[in-house]
Amino acid sequence: MAILKTDLCDLLNIEYPILQAGMGGVAFGPLAAAVSKAGGLGTIAAISPTPERLEEEIKYVRSVTDKPVCVDIGFPPRAPQKPEPVKHEDLPDPIKELQAEVEALGIEVKPVDDQAMGIDDAKRKMEICERYGVEVIACALGTPEWAVQHAHSWGAKTISMVGRASHAKRAIANGTDIVVVQGTEGGGHTGDIGLVTLLSEVLEFATVPVVAAGGLVTGAQIAGVLTQGAQGAWIGTRFINTEESSVGPNYKQSIVEADHDTTIRSLLFDGLYVRQLQNRFTEVWQGREDQLLGYPKQRVAIGPVRFAAAEADLENQQALPAGQGSGLIRDVLPAGQVLERLVRETAEALDASSGRIKYSQ
Ligand SMILES: Cc1cc2nc3c(=O)[nH]c(=O)nc-3n(C[C@H](O)[C@H](O)[C@H](O)COP(=O)(O)O)c2cc1C
């Protein structure tokens, strides 16, 4: 296999500077273990699962590999201490309609006690990570100083997810070790600034390694961001379409079939901006955006139908967070093979560029 290294590899004790993104509902123990085992950094997405489930996933990774693993936890600044459920009669019409459609398919929409996004929940998850000596904590939606200090107390490194230069400044001031700049191209929660611009902005002042994210699906793109100054790539959507990811075949097929313009960025997933594929889950809101409840109520209100549709892997009513790079993905492969291909393609692209571009100083 090709050699591809940056200083980030030494900092995180990994072989290749390719990090698999935390992805809710997608990235559990099997995916994280496969990526870490293959020499990248695997990440367990820990916003949605209960603390007990997180512990099981960490144990699974530890049973498969002794390589470092990352756990991604949400620290939104406006997080409620304990999110309150929304009564059925108070649900917006689009959610009631989605629920009726899901139920008509014989699928039960059960109440969900969704404590994800709550501060108490994040603290419990940090304690579990400490107990298992998790090597890297990714801070999603905010990087509070207490979380960085807690991670450092047991020797873990922190990664901060940011979508704006100002967020990166704050995360660095709060002591983070690594910043992931996620361009608007990315799947899941995402800002409105393109990766090429955001990366340059943050590189101007960053005193810690900067990793690029958003729309990265090919080695040529990774070569591009490394040349620009990134120390690594944080990759989400490409890893959805792997054998080890936890979503069903309909989700993966939707990505295979996606065109280059099938994603939208909207507030309907949870009241924060999320990029996802367009389908019935998004279209049901058309012309009725005034009924959106805002964060965190929207997440709580839509939770029962969203989780039921995801569990049943419904083609239409399921939320399908995915990045703009979806149109470049045409297969489902073992995660180790995806990593290997990305490393090889990146090396090839770096080689090809030095032959293709003539320059002198
Ligand atoms: C299905 C999905 C779920 C995601 N969930 C999370 C999450 O729980 N925590 C997080 O930090 N980022 C989450 N993200 C964003 C990723 O960490 C990453 O920044 C993004 O996927 C990069 O863009 P790409 O998908 O184009 O590669 C999610 C992305 C996707 C596609």
mmCIF file of C-alpha atoms and ligand atoms in Angstrom:
data_model
loop_
_atom_site.group_PDB
_atom_site.id
_atom_site.type_symbol
_atom_site.label_atom_id
_atom_site.label_comp_id
_atom_site.label_asym_id
_atom_site.label_seq_id
_atom_site.Cartn_x
_atom_site.Cartn_y
_atom_site.Cartn_z
ATOM 1 C CA MET A 1 0.000 0.000 0.000
ATOM 2 C CA ALA A 2 1.126 3.550 -0.743
ATOM 3 C CA ILE A 3 2.694 5.775 1.905
ATOM 4 C CA LEU A 4 0.731 8.878 2.845
ATOM 5 C CA LYS A 5 1.731 10.761 5.990
ATOM 6 C CA THR A 6 1.413 14.138 7.663
ATOM 7 C CA ASP A 7 2.290 15.264 11.208
ATOM 8 C CA LEU A 8 -1.316 14.495 12.150
ATOM 9 C CA CYS A 9 -0.486 10.783 11.852
ATOM 10 C CA ASP A 10 2.076 11.068 14.660
ATOM 11 C CA LEU A 11 -0.240 13.190 16.795
ATOM 12 C CA LEU A 12 -3.043 10.614 16.551
ATOM 13 C CA ASN A 13 -0.841 7.529 16.248
ATOM 14 C CA ILE A 14 -2.436 6.497 12.933
ATOM 15 C CA GLU A 15 -0.934 5.376 9.633
ATOM 16 C CA TYR A 16 -2.863 7.530 7.132
ATOM 17 C CA PRO A 17 -4.275 11.049 7.592
ATOM 18 C CA ILE A 18 -7.781 9.893 6.725
ATOM 19 C CA LEU A 19 -10.384 10.139 9.468
ATOM 20 C CA GLN A 20 -13.813 8.564 9.199
ATOM 21 C CA ALA A 21 -16.426 11.070 10.324
ATOM 22 C CA GLY A 22 -18.785 10.605 13.242
ATOM 23 C CA MET A 23 -22.151 9.990 11.613
ATOM 24 C CA GLY A 24 -25.304 9.494 13.657
ATOM 25 C CA GLY A 25 -27.069 6.215 12.882
ATOM 26 C CA VAL A 26 -24.236 5.208 10.517
ATOM 27 C CA ALA A 27 -20.953 4.973 12.374
ATOM 28 C CA PHE A 28 -20.971 2.463 15.203
ATOM 29 C CA GLY A 29 -18.349 -0.035 16.373
ATOM 30 C CA PRO A 30 -18.099 -2.131 13.190
ATOM 31 C CA LEU A 31 -17.332 0.834 10.895
ATOM 32 C CA ALA A 32 -14.995 2.542 13.359
ATOM 33 C CA ALA A 33 -13.109 -0.702 14.006
ATOM 34 C CA ALA A 34 -12.718 -1.446 10.280
ATOM 35 C CA VAL A 35 -11.308 2.013 9.527
ATOM 36 C CA SER A 36 -8.951 2.084 12.522
ATOM 37 C CA LYS A 37 -7.774 -1.431 11.745
ATOM 38 C CA ALA A 38 -6.968 -0.375 8.176
ATOM 39 C CA GLY A 39 -4.777 2.500 9.412
ATOM 40 C CA GLY A 40 -7.147 5.489 9.406
ATOM 41 C CA LEU A 41 -8.997 6.877 12.423
ATOM 42 C CA GLY A 42 -12.380 5.246 12.982
ATOM 43 C CA THR A 43 -15.068 7.189 14.824
ATOM 44 C CA ILE A 44 -18.112 6.027 16.790
ATOM 45 C CA ALA A 45 -20.978 8.521 16.483
ATOM 46 C CA ALA A 46 -22.258 9.008 20.012
ATOM 47 C CA ILE A 47 -24.830 11.805 19.816
ATOM 48 C CA SER A 48 -27.898 9.581 19.417
ATOM 49 C CA PRO A 49 -27.077 6.256 21.085
ATOM 50 C CA THR A 50 -27.695 5.845 24.796
ATOM 51 C CA PRO A 51 -24.643 5.803 27.094
ATOM 52 C CA GLU A 52 -25.153 2.026 27.509
ATOM 53 C CA ARG A 53 -25.102 1.508 23.724
ATOM 54 C CA LEU A 54 -21.969 3.676 23.422
ATOM 55 C CA GLU A 55 -20.238 1.461 25.965
ATOM 56 C CA GLU A 56 -21.127 -1.650 23.930
ATOM 57 C CA GLU A 57 -19.754 -0.062 20.742
ATOM 58 C CA ILE A 58 -16.460 0.900 22.418
ATOM 59 C CA LYS A 59 -16.144 -2.626 23.805
ATOM 60 C CA TYR A 60 -16.700 -3.994 20.309
ATOM 61 C CA VAL A 61 -13.916 -1.846 18.838
ATOM 62 C CA ARG A 62 -11.562 -2.864 21.636
ATOM 63 C CA SER A 63 -12.322 -6.536 20.928
ATOM 64 C CA VAL A 64 -11.355 -6.145 17.250
ATOM 65 C CA THR A 65 -8.361 -3.816 17.262
ATOM 66 C CA ASP A 66 -5.943 -2.096 19.621
ATOM 67 C CA LYS A 67 -5.585 0.878 17.247
ATOM 68 C CA PRO A 68 -6.841 4.314 18.422
ATOM 69 C CA VAL A 69 -10.524 5.150 18.128
ATOM 70 C CA CYS A 70 -12.468 8.389 18.218
ATOM 71 C CA VAL A 71 -15.875 9.019 19.835
ATOM 72 C CA ASP A 72 -17.975 11.911 18.522
ATOM 73 C CA ILE A 73 -20.120 13.657 21.169
ATOM 74 C CA GLY A 74 -22.459 16.647 20.741
ATOM 75 C CA PHE A 75 -21.931 19.823 22.800
ATOM 76 C CA PRO A 76 -24.392 22.324 21.308
ATOM 77 C CA PRO A 77 -24.136 25.663 23.113
ATOM 78 C CA ARG A 78 -27.916 26.005 23.528
ATOM 79 C CA ALA A 79 -28.356 22.417 24.700
ATOM 80 C CA PRO A 80 -31.198 21.924 27.146
ATOM 81 C CA GLN A 81 -30.338 20.159 30.385
ATOM 82 C CA LYS A 82 -32.970 17.523 29.571
ATOM 83 C CA PRO A 83 -35.051 17.796 26.332
ATOM 84 C CA GLU A 84 -38.864 17.673 26.900
ATOM 85 C CA PRO A 85 -41.122 15.541 24.627
ATOM 86 C CA VAL A 86 -43.634 17.271 22.262
ATOM 87 C CA LYS A 87 -47.310 16.157 22.528
ATOM 88 C CA HIS A 88 -48.871 14.611 19.394
ATOM 89 C CA GLU A 89 -51.492 17.375 19.125
ATOM 90 C CA ASP A 90 -48.724 20.000 19.076
ATOM 91 C CA LEU A 91 -46.869 18.384 16.146
ATOM 92 C CA PRO A 92 -46.663 20.365 12.879
ATOM 93 C CA ASP A 93 -48.857 18.978 10.040
ATOM 94 C CA PRO A 94 -45.888 17.682 7.962
ATOM 95 C CA ILE A 95 -44.741 15.499 10.870
ATOM 96 C CA LYS A 96 -48.280 14.179 11.451
ATOM 97 C CA GLU A 97 -48.488 13.333 7.726
ATOM 98 C CA LEU A 98 -45.122 11.565 7.697
ATOM 99 C CA GLN A 99 -46.185 9.616 10.777
ATOM 100 C CA ALA A 100 -49.481 8.567 9.131
ATOM 101 C CA GLU A 101 -47.579 7.390 6.027
ATOM 102 C CA VAL A 102 -45.128 5.362 8.099
ATOM 103 C CA GLU A 103 -47.945 3.817 10.153
ATOM 104 C CA ALA A 104 -49.859 2.976 6.975
ATOM 105 C CA LEU A 105 -46.893 0.765 6.067
ATOM 106 C CA GLY A 106 -47.524 -1.207 9.261
ATOM 107 C CA ILE A 107 -44.611 0.356 11.140
ATOM 108 C CA GLU A 108 -45.174 1.441 14.721
ATOM 109 C CA VAL A 109 -44.037 4.969 15.568
ATOM 110 C CA LYS A 110 -43.043 4.724 19.213
ATOM 111 C CA PRO A 111 -42.290 7.581 21.606
ATOM 112 C CA VAL A 112 -38.561 8.234 21.881
ATOM 113 C CA ASP A 113 -36.838 9.378 25.040
ATOM 114 C CA ASP A 114 -34.208 11.308 23.134
ATOM 115 C CA GLN A 115 -31.731 12.710 25.626
ATOM 116 C CA ALA A 116 -29.100 13.231 22.930
ATOM 117 C CA MET A 117 -28.079 16.885 22.772
ATOM 118 C CA GLY A 118 -28.658 17.236 26.519
ATOM 119 C CA ILE A 119 -25.676 18.310 28.625
ATOM 120 C CA ASP A 120 -26.207 15.518 31.186
ATOM 121 C CA ASP A 121 -26.087 12.952 28.392
ATOM 122 C CA ALA A 122 -22.826 14.376 26.984
ATOM 123 C CA LYS A 123 -21.214 14.305 30.434
ATOM 124 C CA ARG A 124 -22.169 10.661 30.987
ATOM 125 C CA LYS A 125 -20.713 9.750 27.588
ATOM 126 C CA MET A 126 -17.449 11.514 28.407
ATOM 127 C CA GLU A 127 -17.194 9.487 31.619
ATOM 128 C CA ILE A 128 -17.605 6.248 29.639
ATOM 129 C CA CYS A 129 -14.881 7.336 27.205
ATOM 130 C CA GLU A 130 -12.587 8.063 30.134
ATOM 131 C CA ARG A 131 -13.222 4.602 31.575
ATOM 132 C CA TYR A 132 -12.164 2.954 28.301
ATOM 133 C CA GLY A 133 -9.280 5.349 27.625
ATOM 134 C CA VAL A 134 -10.751 6.461 24.279
ATOM 135 C CA GLU A 135 -7.863 8.117 22.429
ATOM 136 C CA VAL A 136 -9.736 10.891 20.592
ATOM 137 C CA ILE A 137 -12.921 12.851 21.372
ATOM 138 C CA ALA A 138 -14.590 14.702 18.496
ATOM 139 C CA CYS A 139 -16.629 17.659 19.733
ATOM 140 C CA ALA A 140 -19.638 18.247 17.484
ATOM 141 C CA LEU A 141 -21.686 21.468 17.455
ATOM 142 C CA GLY A 142 -19.393 23.217 19.947
ATOM 143 C CA THR A 143 -16.218 22.734 21.981
ATOM 144 C CA PRO A 144 -16.685 23.718 25.623
ATOM 145 C CA GLU A 145 -13.516 24.211 27.637
ATOM 146 C CA TRP A 146 -14.682 21.691 30.273
ATOM 147 C CA ALA A 147 -14.932 18.947 27.621
ATOM 148 C CA VAL A 148 -11.393 19.622 26.354
ATOM 149 C CA GLN A 149 -10.034 19.653 29.898
ATOM 150 C CA HIS A 150 -11.849 16.442 30.750
ATOM 151 C CA ALA A 151 -10.507 14.675 27.617
ATOM 152 C CA HIS A 152 -6.978 15.918 28.333
ATOM 153 C CA SER A 153 -7.213 14.663 31.930
ATOM 154 C CA TRP A 154 -7.055 11.067 30.688
ATOM 155 C CA GLY A 155 -4.659 11.823 27.814
ATOM 156 C CA ALA A 156 -7.161 11.971 24.940
ATOM 157 C CA LYS A 157 -6.840 14.430 22.056
ATOM 158 C CA THR A 158 -9.799 16.556 20.981
ATOM 159 C CA ILE A 159 -11.079 17.300 17.499
ATOM 160 C CA SER A 160 -13.442 20.250 17.002
ATOM 161 C CA MET A 161 -15.999 20.309 14.206
ATOM 162 C CA VAL A 162 -16.379 23.854 12.838
ATOM 163 C CA GLY A 163 -18.243 25.464 9.948
ATOM 164 C CA ARG A 164 -16.987 29.041 10.392
ATOM 165 C CA ALA A 165 -13.629 30.675 11.106
ATOM 166 C CA SER A 166 -15.036 32.257 14.271
ATOM 167 C CA HIS A 167 -16.000 28.803 15.584
ATOM 168 C CA ALA A 168 -12.440 27.610 14.923
ATOM 169 C CA LYS A 169 -11.009 30.581 16.858
ATOM 170 C CA ARG A 170 -13.242 29.760 19.828
ATOM 171 C CA ALA A 171 -12.361 26.054 19.765
ATOM 172 C CA ILE A 172 -8.624 26.831 19.641
ATOM 173 C CA ALA A 173 -9.006 29.324 22.503
ATOM 174 C CA ASN A 174 -10.741 26.570 24.480
ATOM 175 C CA GLY A 175 -7.677 24.357 24.049
ATOM 176 C CA THR A 176 -8.649 21.925 21.293
ATOM 177 C CA ASP A 177 -5.899 19.861 19.630
ATOM 178 C CA ILE A 178 -7.267 19.625 16.081
ATOM 179 C CA VAL A 179 -9.834 21.572 14.071
ATOM 180 C CA VAL A 180 -11.973 19.940 11.381
ATOM 181 C CA VAL A 181 -13.249 22.598 8.976
ATOM 182 C CA GLN A 182 -16.415 21.319 7.402
ATOM 183 C CA GLY A 183 -17.406 23.087 4.194
ATOM 184 C CA THR A 184 -21.044 23.524 3.238
ATOM 185 C CA GLU A 185 -20.631 20.579 0.830
ATOM 186 C CA GLY A 186 -20.684 18.153 3.765
ATOM 187 C CA GLY A 187 -23.498 15.862 4.841
ATOM 188 C CA GLY A 188 -25.184 16.254 8.218
ATOM 189 C CA HIS A 189 -24.926 19.496 10.202
ATOM 190 C CA THR A 190 -23.178 21.996 8.023
ATOM 191 C CA GLY A 191 -22.586 25.723 7.595
ATOM 192 C CA ASP A 192 -22.847 27.834 4.456
ATOM 193 C CA ILE A 193 -19.184 28.395 3.561
ATOM 194 C CA GLY A 194 -17.417 26.331 0.905
ATOM 195 C CA LEU A 195 -14.484 24.165 1.983
ATOM 196 C CA VAL A 196 -11.796 25.804 -0.185
ATOM 197 C CA THR A 197 -12.524 29.224 1.335
ATOM 198 C CA LEU A 198 -13.080 28.045 4.913
ATOM 199 C CA LEU A 199 -9.872 26.018 4.901
ATOM 200 C CA SER A 200 -7.773 29.008 3.794
ATOM 201 C CA GLU A 201 -9.454 31.282 6.332
ATOM 202 C CA VAL A 202 -8.739 28.955 9.240
ATOM 203 C CA LEU A 203 -5.190 28.143 8.090
ATOM 204 C CA GLU A 204 -4.374 31.854 8.372
ATOM 205 C CA PHE A 205 -4.577 31.802 12.154
ATOM 206 C CA ALA A 206 -4.737 28.167 13.305
ATOM 207 C CA THR A 207 -2.098 27.145 15.835
ATOM 208 C CA VAL A 208 -3.248 23.494 15.723
ATOM 209 C CA PRO A 209 -3.521 21.043 12.801
ATOM 210 C CA VAL A 210 -6.459 21.679 10.485
ATOM 211 C CA VAL A 211 -8.339 18.805 8.843
ATOM 212 C CA ALA A 212 -10.649 19.284 5.838
ATOM 213 C CA ALA A 213 -14.190 17.923 5.502
ATOM 214 C CA GLY A 214 -17.161 18.276 3.219
ATOM 215 C CA GLY A 215 -17.768 16.656 -0.151
ATOM 216 C CA LEU A 216 -14.494 14.693 -0.119
ATOM 217 C CA VAL A 217 -15.000 11.415 -1.945
ATOM 218 C CA THR A 218 -11.942 10.975 -4.176
ATOM 219 C CA GLY A 219 -8.193 10.903 -3.657
ATOM 220 C CA ALA A 220 -7.758 13.824 -6.064
ATOM 221 C CA GLN A 221 -9.894 15.951 -3.740
ATOM 222 C CA ILE A 222 -7.854 14.811 -0.729
ATOM 223 C CA ALA A 223 -4.628 15.638 -2.578
ATOM 224 C CA GLY A 224 -6.113 19.095 -3.224
ATOM 225 C CA VAL A 225 -6.847 19.876 0.431
ATOM 226 C CA LEU A 226 -3.508 18.458 1.611
ATOM 227 C CA THR A 227 -1.726 20.678 -0.909
ATOM 228 C CA GLN A 228 -3.755 23.618 0.339
ATOM 229 C CA GLY A 229 -2.446 23.039 3.866
ATOM 230 C CA ALA A 230 -4.814 20.607 5.553
ATOM 231 C CA GLN A 231 -3.148 17.872 7.619
ATOM 232 C CA GLY A 232 -5.837 15.324 6.873
ATOM 233 C CA ALA A 233 -9.313 14.592 5.563
ATOM 234 C CA TRP A 234 -12.437 13.828 7.657
ATOM 235 C CA ILE A 235 -14.736 11.810 5.439
ATOM 236 C CA GLY A 236 -18.399 11.057 5.990
ATOM 237 C CA THR A 237 -20.702 10.185 3.099
ATOM 238 C CA ARG A 238 -18.162 7.969 1.306
ATOM 239 C CA PHE A 239 -18.109 5.769 4.429
ATOM 240 C CA ILE A 240 -21.926 5.491 4.548
ATOM 241 C CA ASN A 241 -21.609 3.291 1.480
ATOM 242 C CA THR A 242 -19.514 0.609 3.133
ATOM 243 C CA GLU A 243 -20.441 -2.867 4.261
ATOM 244 C CA GLU A 244 -19.765 -1.987 7.902
ATOM 245 C CA SER A 245 -21.930 1.136 8.107
ATOM 246 C CA SER A 246 -25.105 0.606 10.099
ATOM 247 C CA VAL A 247 -27.722 1.984 7.697
ATOM 248 C CA GLY A 248 -29.867 -0.249 5.521
ATOM 249 C CA PRO A 249 -29.510 -1.036 1.817
ATOM 250 C CA ASN A 250 -32.138 1.552 0.745
ATOM 251 C CA TYR A 251 -30.100 4.404 2.275
ATOM 252 C CA LYS A 252 -26.946 3.188 0.504
ATOM 253 C CA GLN A 253 -28.809 2.740 -2.785
ATOM 254 C CA SER A 254 -30.182 6.298 -2.543
ATOM 255 C CA ILE A 255 -26.579 7.532 -2.455
ATOM 256 C CA VAL A 256 -25.575 5.322 -5.400
ATOM 257 C CA GLU A 257 -28.492 6.770 -7.373
ATOM 258 C CA ALA A 258 -27.994 10.379 -6.266
ATOM 259 C CA ASP A 259 -27.259 13.026 -8.878
ATOM 260 C CA HIS A 260 -24.867 15.851 -8.274
ATOM 261 C CA ASP A 261 -27.693 18.167 -7.209
ATOM 262 C CA THR A 262 -29.916 15.997 -5.037
ATOM 263 C CA THR A 263 -28.946 17.320 -1.614
ATOM 264 C CA ILE A 264 -30.509 20.244 0.217
ATOM 265 C CA ARG A 265 -29.481 22.084 3.360
ATOM 266 C CA SER A 266 -32.400 22.899 5.630
ATOM 267 C CA LEU A 267 -33.649 23.226 9.208
ATOM 268 C CA LEU A 268 -36.156 20.393 9.074
ATOM 269 C CA PHE A 269 -34.004 17.603 10.517
ATOM 270 C CA ASP A 270 -33.583 19.118 13.978
ATOM 271 C CA GLY A 271 -33.783 22.893 13.730
ATOM 272 C CA LEU A 272 -30.085 23.279 12.874
ATOM 273 C CA TYR A 273 -28.835 23.325 9.259
ATOM 274 C CA VAL A 274 -28.391 19.762 7.962
ATOM 275 C CA ARG A 275 -27.547 18.620 4.417
ATOM 276 C CA GLN A 276 -29.456 15.570 3.229
ATOM 277 C CA LEU A 277 -30.776 13.903 0.095
ATOM 278 C CA GLN A 278 -34.160 15.155 -1.110
ATOM 279 C CA ASN A 279 -36.971 12.652 -0.679
ATOM 280 C CA ARG A 280 -40.411 12.526 0.900
ATOM 281 C CA PHE A 281 -38.899 13.405 4.324
ATOM 282 C CA THR A 282 -37.823 16.780 2.923
ATOM 283 C CA GLU A 283 -40.565 17.369 0.353
ATOM 284 C CA VAL A 284 -43.407 17.037 2.879
ATOM 285 C CA TRP A 285 -42.339 20.464 4.273
ATOM 286 C CA GLN A 286 -42.526 22.313 0.962
ATOM 287 C CA GLY A 287 -44.503 25.538 1.396
ATOM 288 C CA ARG A 288 -44.980 24.793 5.090
ATOM 289 C CA GLU A 289 -41.564 25.808 6.417
ATOM 290 C CA ASP A 290 -43.344 28.276 8.724
ATOM 291 C CA GLN A 291 -44.360 25.266 10.837
ATOM 292 C CA LEU A 292 -40.746 24.352 11.686
ATOM 293 C CA LEU A 293 -40.277 24.364 15.444
ATOM 294 C CA GLY A 294 -36.633 25.398 15.735
ATOM 295 C CA TYR A 295 -33.847 23.730 17.660
ATOM 296 C CA PRO A 296 -34.097 21.629 19.842
ATOM 297 C CA LYS A 297 -37.911 21.213 19.650
ATOM 298 C CA GLN A 298 -37.812 20.199 15.978
ATOM 299 C CA ARG A 299 -35.424 17.334 16.773
ATOM 300 C CA VAL A 300 -37.607 16.106 19.622
ATOM 301 C CA ALA A 301 -40.845 16.457 17.605
ATOM 302 C CA ILE A 302 -39.623 14.632 14.520
ATOM 303 C CA GLY A 303 -37.652 12.029 16.486
ATOM 304 C CA PRO A 304 -40.264 9.238 16.768
ATOM 305 C CA VAL A 305 -41.084 9.165 13.043
ATOM 306 C CA ARG A 306 -37.461 9.700 12.027
ATOM 307 C CA PHE A 307 -36.181 6.839 14.157
ATOM 308 C CA ALA A 308 -39.032 4.491 13.086
ATOM 309 C CA ALA A 309 -38.428 5.228 9.386
ATOM 310 C CA ALA A 310 -34.674 4.751 9.783
ATOM 311 C CA GLU A 311 -35.077 1.464 11.636
ATOM 312 C CA ALA A 312 -37.313 0.166 8.831
ATOM 313 C CA ASP A 313 -34.894 1.630 6.221
ATOM 314 C CA LEU A 314 -37.819 3.258 4.380
ATOM 315 C CA GLU A 315 -36.846 4.581 1.001
ATOM 316 C CA ASN A 316 -39.048 7.687 1.164
ATOM 317 C CA GLN A 317 -39.844 8.721 4.719
ATOM 318 C CA GLN A 318 -36.314 8.152 6.067
ATOM 319 C CA ALA A 319 -34.013 11.157 6.633
ATOM 320 C CA LEU A 320 -30.914 10.654 4.477
ATOM 321 C CA PRO A 321 -28.130 13.010 5.593
ATOM 322 C CA ALA A 322 -25.465 12.989 2.880
ATOM 323 C CA GLY A 323 -22.990 15.390 1.308
ATOM 324 C CA GLN A 324 -22.768 16.971 -2.124
ATOM 325 C CA GLY A 325 -20.208 14.333 -3.045
ATOM 326 C CA SER A 326 -22.979 11.694 -3.116
ATOM 327 C CA GLY A 327 -23.148 11.936 -6.918
ATOM 328 C CA LEU A 328 -19.542 10.688 -7.069
ATOM 329 C CA ILE A 329 -20.283 7.490 -5.107
ATOM 330 C CA ARG A 330 -21.340 4.487 -7.153
ATOM 331 C CA ASP A 331 -20.607 1.467 -4.987
ATOM 332 C CA VAL A 332 -20.766 -0.138 -1.549
ATOM 333 C CA LEU A 333 -17.419 -1.618 -0.454
ATOM 334 C CA PRO A 334 -15.745 -2.891 2.711
ATOM 335 C CA ALA A 335 -14.525 0.176 4.652
ATOM 336 C CA GLY A 336 -10.911 -1.035 4.586
ATOM 337 C CA GLN A 337 -11.043 -1.098 0.785
ATOM 338 C CA VAL A 338 -12.463 2.410 0.656
ATOM 339 C CA LEU A 339 -9.603 3.625 2.833
ATOM 340 C CA GLU A 340 -7.025 1.778 0.771
ATOM 341 C CA ARG A 341 -8.430 3.216 -2.461
ATOM 342 C CA LEU A 342 -8.468 6.761 -1.086
ATOM 343 C CA VAL A 343 -4.832 6.472 0.009
ATOM 344 C CA ARG A 344 -3.777 5.090 -3.378
ATOM 345 C CA GLU A 345 -5.766 7.695 -5.342
ATOM 346 C CA THR A 346 -4.353 10.524 -3.212
ATOM 347 C CA ALA A 347 -0.787 9.365 -3.852
ATOM 348 C CA GLU A 348 -1.541 9.004 -7.584
ATOM 349 C CA ALA A 349 -3.074 12.484 -7.737
ATOM 350 C CA LEU A 350 -0.068 14.024 -5.958
ATOM 351 C CA ASP A 351 2.243 12.249 -8.425
ATOM 352 C CA ALA A 352 0.184 13.255 -11.432
ATOM 353 C CA SER A 353 0.028 16.911 -10.409
ATOM 354 C CA SER A 354 3.799 17.240 -10.206
ATOM 355 C CA GLY A 355 4.078 15.885 -13.766
ATOM 356 C CA ARG A 356 1.136 17.834 -15.143
ATOM 357 C CA ILE A 357 1.790 21.336 -13.790
ATOM 358 C CA LYS A 358 4.928 23.138 -14.964
ATOM 359 C CA TYR A 359 6.128 25.979 -12.775
ATOM 360 C CA SER A 360 9.259 27.704 -11.513
ATOM 361 C CA GLN A 361 10.013 30.391 -8.954
HETATM 362 C C1 LIG B 1 -25.322 10.633 7.917
HETATM 363 C C2 LIG B 1 -24.470 11.683 8.556
HETATM 364 C C3 LIG B 1 -24.546 11.846 9.921
HETATM 365 C C4 LIG B 1 -23.713 12.779 10.550
HETATM 366 N N1 LIG B 1 -23.746 12.862 11.915
HETATM 367 C C5 LIG B 1 -22.782 13.584 12.540
HETATM 368 C C6 LIG B 1 -22.623 13.486 13.937
HETATM 369 O O1 LIG B 1 -23.357 12.777 14.629
HETATM 370 N N2 LIG B 1 -21.613 14.204 14.503
HETATM 371 C C7 LIG B 1 -20.748 14.985 13.751
HETATM 372 O O2 LIG B 1 -19.807 15.564 14.286
HETATM 373 N N3 LIG B 1 -20.912 15.105 12.428
HETATM 374 C C8 LIG B 1 -21.882 14.406 11.808
HETATM 375 N N4 LIG B 1 -21.970 14.458 10.444
HETATM 376 C C9 LIG B 1 -21.020 15.314 9.691
HETATM 377 C C10 LIG B 1 -19.696 14.548 9.493
HETATM 378 O O3 LIG B 1 -18.966 14.533 10.691
HETATM 379 C C11 LIG B 1 -18.803 15.151 8.403
HETATM 380 O O4 LIG B 1 -18.405 16.435 8.764
HETATM 381 C C12 LIG B 1 -19.412 15.175 7.040
HETATM 382 O O5 LIG B 1 -20.003 13.940 6.753
HETATM 383 C C13 LIG B 1 -18.345 15.485 6.001
HETATM 384 O O6 LIG B 1 -18.895 15.664 4.737
HETATM 385 P P1 LIG B 1 -19.115 14.468 3.698
HETATM 386 O O7 LIG B 1 -20.297 13.716 4.203
HETATM 387 O O8 LIG B 1 -19.404 15.173 2.435
HETATM 388 O O9 LIG B 1 -17.873 13.650 3.671
HETATM 389 C C14 LIG B 1 -22.826 13.577 9.790
HETATM 390 C C15 LIG B 1 -22.787 13.408 8.407
HETATM 391 C C16 LIG B 1 -23.590 12.488 7.781
HETATM 392 C C17 LIG B 1 -23.486 12.307 6.298
#
